[in-house]
Short mmCIF file of C-alpha atoms in Angstrom, two decimals:
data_model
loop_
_atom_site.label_atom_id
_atom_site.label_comp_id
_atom_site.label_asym_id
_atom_site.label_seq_id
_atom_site.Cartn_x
_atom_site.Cartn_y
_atom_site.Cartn_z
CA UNK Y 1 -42.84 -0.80 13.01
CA UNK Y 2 -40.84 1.22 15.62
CA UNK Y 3 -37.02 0.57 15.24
CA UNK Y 4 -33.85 2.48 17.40
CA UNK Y 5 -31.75 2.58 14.46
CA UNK Y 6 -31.47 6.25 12.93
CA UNK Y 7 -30.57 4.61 9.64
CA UNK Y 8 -34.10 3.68 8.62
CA UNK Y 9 -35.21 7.30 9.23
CA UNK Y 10 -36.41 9.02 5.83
CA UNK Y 11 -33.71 11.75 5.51
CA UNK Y 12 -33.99 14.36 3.17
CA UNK Y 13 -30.72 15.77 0.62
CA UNK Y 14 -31.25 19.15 3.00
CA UNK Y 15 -30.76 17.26 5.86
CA UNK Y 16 -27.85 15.66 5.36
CA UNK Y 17 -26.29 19.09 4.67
CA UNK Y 18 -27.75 20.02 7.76
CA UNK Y 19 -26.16 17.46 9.95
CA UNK Y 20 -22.69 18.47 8.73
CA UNK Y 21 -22.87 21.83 9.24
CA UNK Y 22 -23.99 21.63 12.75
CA UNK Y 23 -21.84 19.13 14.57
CA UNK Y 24 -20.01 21.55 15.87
CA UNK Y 25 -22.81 23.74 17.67
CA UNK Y 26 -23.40 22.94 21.35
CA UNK Y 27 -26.90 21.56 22.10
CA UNK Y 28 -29.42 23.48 24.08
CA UNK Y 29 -29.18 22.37 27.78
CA UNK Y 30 -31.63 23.95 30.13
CA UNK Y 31 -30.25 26.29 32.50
CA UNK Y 32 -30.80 23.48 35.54
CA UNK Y 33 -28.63 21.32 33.86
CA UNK Y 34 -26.16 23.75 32.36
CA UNK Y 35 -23.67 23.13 35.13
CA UNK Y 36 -23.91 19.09 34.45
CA UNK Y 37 -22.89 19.60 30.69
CA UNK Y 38 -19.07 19.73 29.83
CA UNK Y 39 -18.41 19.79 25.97
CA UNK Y 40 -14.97 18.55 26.37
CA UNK Y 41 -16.83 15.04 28.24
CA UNK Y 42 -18.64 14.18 24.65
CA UNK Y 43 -15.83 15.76 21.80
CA UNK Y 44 -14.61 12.39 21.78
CA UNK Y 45 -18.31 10.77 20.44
CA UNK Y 46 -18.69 14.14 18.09
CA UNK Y 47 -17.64 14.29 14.56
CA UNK Y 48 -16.31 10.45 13.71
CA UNK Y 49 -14.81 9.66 10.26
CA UNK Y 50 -18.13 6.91 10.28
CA UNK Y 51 -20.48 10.00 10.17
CA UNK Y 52 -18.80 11.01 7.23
CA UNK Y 53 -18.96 7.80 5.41
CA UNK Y 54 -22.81 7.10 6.42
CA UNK Y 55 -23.26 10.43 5.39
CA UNK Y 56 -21.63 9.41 1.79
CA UNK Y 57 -23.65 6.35 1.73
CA UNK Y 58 -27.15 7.78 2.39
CA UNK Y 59 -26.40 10.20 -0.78
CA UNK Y 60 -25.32 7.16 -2.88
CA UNK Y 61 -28.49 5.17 -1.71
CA UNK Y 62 -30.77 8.34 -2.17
CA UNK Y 63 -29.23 8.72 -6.20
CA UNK Y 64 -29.91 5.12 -6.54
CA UNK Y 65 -33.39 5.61 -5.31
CA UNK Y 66 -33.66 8.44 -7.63
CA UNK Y 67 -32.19 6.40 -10.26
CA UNK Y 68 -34.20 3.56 -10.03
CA UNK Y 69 -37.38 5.44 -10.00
CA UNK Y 70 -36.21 7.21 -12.98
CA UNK Y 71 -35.83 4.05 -15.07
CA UNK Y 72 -38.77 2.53 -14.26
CA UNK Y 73 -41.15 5.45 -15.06
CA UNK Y 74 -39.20 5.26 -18.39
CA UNK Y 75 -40.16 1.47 -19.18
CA UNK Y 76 -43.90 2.74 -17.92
CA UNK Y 77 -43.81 4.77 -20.52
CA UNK Y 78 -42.66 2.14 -22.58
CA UNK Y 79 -44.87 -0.37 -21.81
CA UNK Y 80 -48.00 2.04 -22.25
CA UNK Y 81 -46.39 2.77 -25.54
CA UNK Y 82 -46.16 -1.20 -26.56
CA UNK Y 83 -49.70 -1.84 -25.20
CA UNK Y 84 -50.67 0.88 -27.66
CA UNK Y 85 -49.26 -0.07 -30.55
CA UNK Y 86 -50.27 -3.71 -30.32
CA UNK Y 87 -53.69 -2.58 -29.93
CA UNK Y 88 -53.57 -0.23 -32.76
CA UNK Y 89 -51.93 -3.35 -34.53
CA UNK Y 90 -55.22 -5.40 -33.38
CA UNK Y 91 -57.53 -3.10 -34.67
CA UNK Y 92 -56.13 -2.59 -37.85
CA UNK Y 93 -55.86 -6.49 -38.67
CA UNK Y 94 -59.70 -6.58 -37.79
CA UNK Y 95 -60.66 -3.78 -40.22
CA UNK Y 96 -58.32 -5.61 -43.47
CA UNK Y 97 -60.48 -9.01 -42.12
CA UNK Y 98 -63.40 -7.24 -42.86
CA UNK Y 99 -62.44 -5.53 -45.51
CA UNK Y 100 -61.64 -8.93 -46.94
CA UNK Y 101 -64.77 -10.41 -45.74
CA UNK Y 102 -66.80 -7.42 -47.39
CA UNK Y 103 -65.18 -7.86 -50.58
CA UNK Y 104 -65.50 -11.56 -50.70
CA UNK Y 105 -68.77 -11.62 -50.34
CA UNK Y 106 -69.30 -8.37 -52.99
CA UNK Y 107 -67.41 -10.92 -55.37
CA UNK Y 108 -69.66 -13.85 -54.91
CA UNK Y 109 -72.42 -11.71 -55.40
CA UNK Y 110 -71.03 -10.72 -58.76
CA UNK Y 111 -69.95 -14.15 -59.79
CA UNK Y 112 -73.80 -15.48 -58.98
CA UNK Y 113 -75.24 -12.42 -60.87
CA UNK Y 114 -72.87 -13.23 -63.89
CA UNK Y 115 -73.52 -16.58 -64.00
CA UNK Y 116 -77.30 -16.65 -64.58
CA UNK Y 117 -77.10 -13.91 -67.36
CA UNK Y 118 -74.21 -15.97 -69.60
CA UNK Y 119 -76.67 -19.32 -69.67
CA UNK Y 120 -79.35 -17.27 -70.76
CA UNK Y 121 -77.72 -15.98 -73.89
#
């Protein structure tokens, strides 16, 4: 989507630098319409106190971008970590199950060898 406002433009930390170093260069004018251009005519439109403050709040909405990214690549992380554990968790309560099963079943086999051999004495 096409908009006309220059605050939805992707502007870079650089650039912002940039911008504030070079408000007070002239802009290239052709030499046909060199005699058309008059500095003086656009001073008053150059170098508001707004600039400055939209300048402030691009840097404060870049560090919250930066911010925000920041903490949520850290609950990622933690997240992936959780996932991990629980299935490490998961794993390890199916192993004692059959650990338990395996052993049940050893002792039932011992109980029905024992049993026959005491009635026959």
């Amino acid at each position: 989507s096409s908009t006309t406002s220059s605050q939805d433009l992707p502007v870079g930390v650089g650039d912002i630098s940039v911008t504030g170093l070079n408000q007070t260069n002239s802009p290239n004018v052709s030499s046909s319409l060199s005699q058309y251009y008059n500095e003086k005519l656009i001073s008053h439109v150059t170098g508001w106190h707004g600039d400055q403050a939209e300048r402030q709040a691009r840097r404060y909405w870049e560090e919250g971008i930066s911010v925000g990214s920041f903490h949520c690549g850290q609950v990622g992380v933690e997240l992936k970590r959780s996932r991990s554990l629980v299935r490490l968790a998961e794993i390890q309560s199916t192993l004692h199950e059959q650990r338990i099963l395996f052993l049940s079943t050893q002792v039932h086999e011992l109980e029905s060898m024992k049993a026959p051999s005491f009635s026959s004495h």
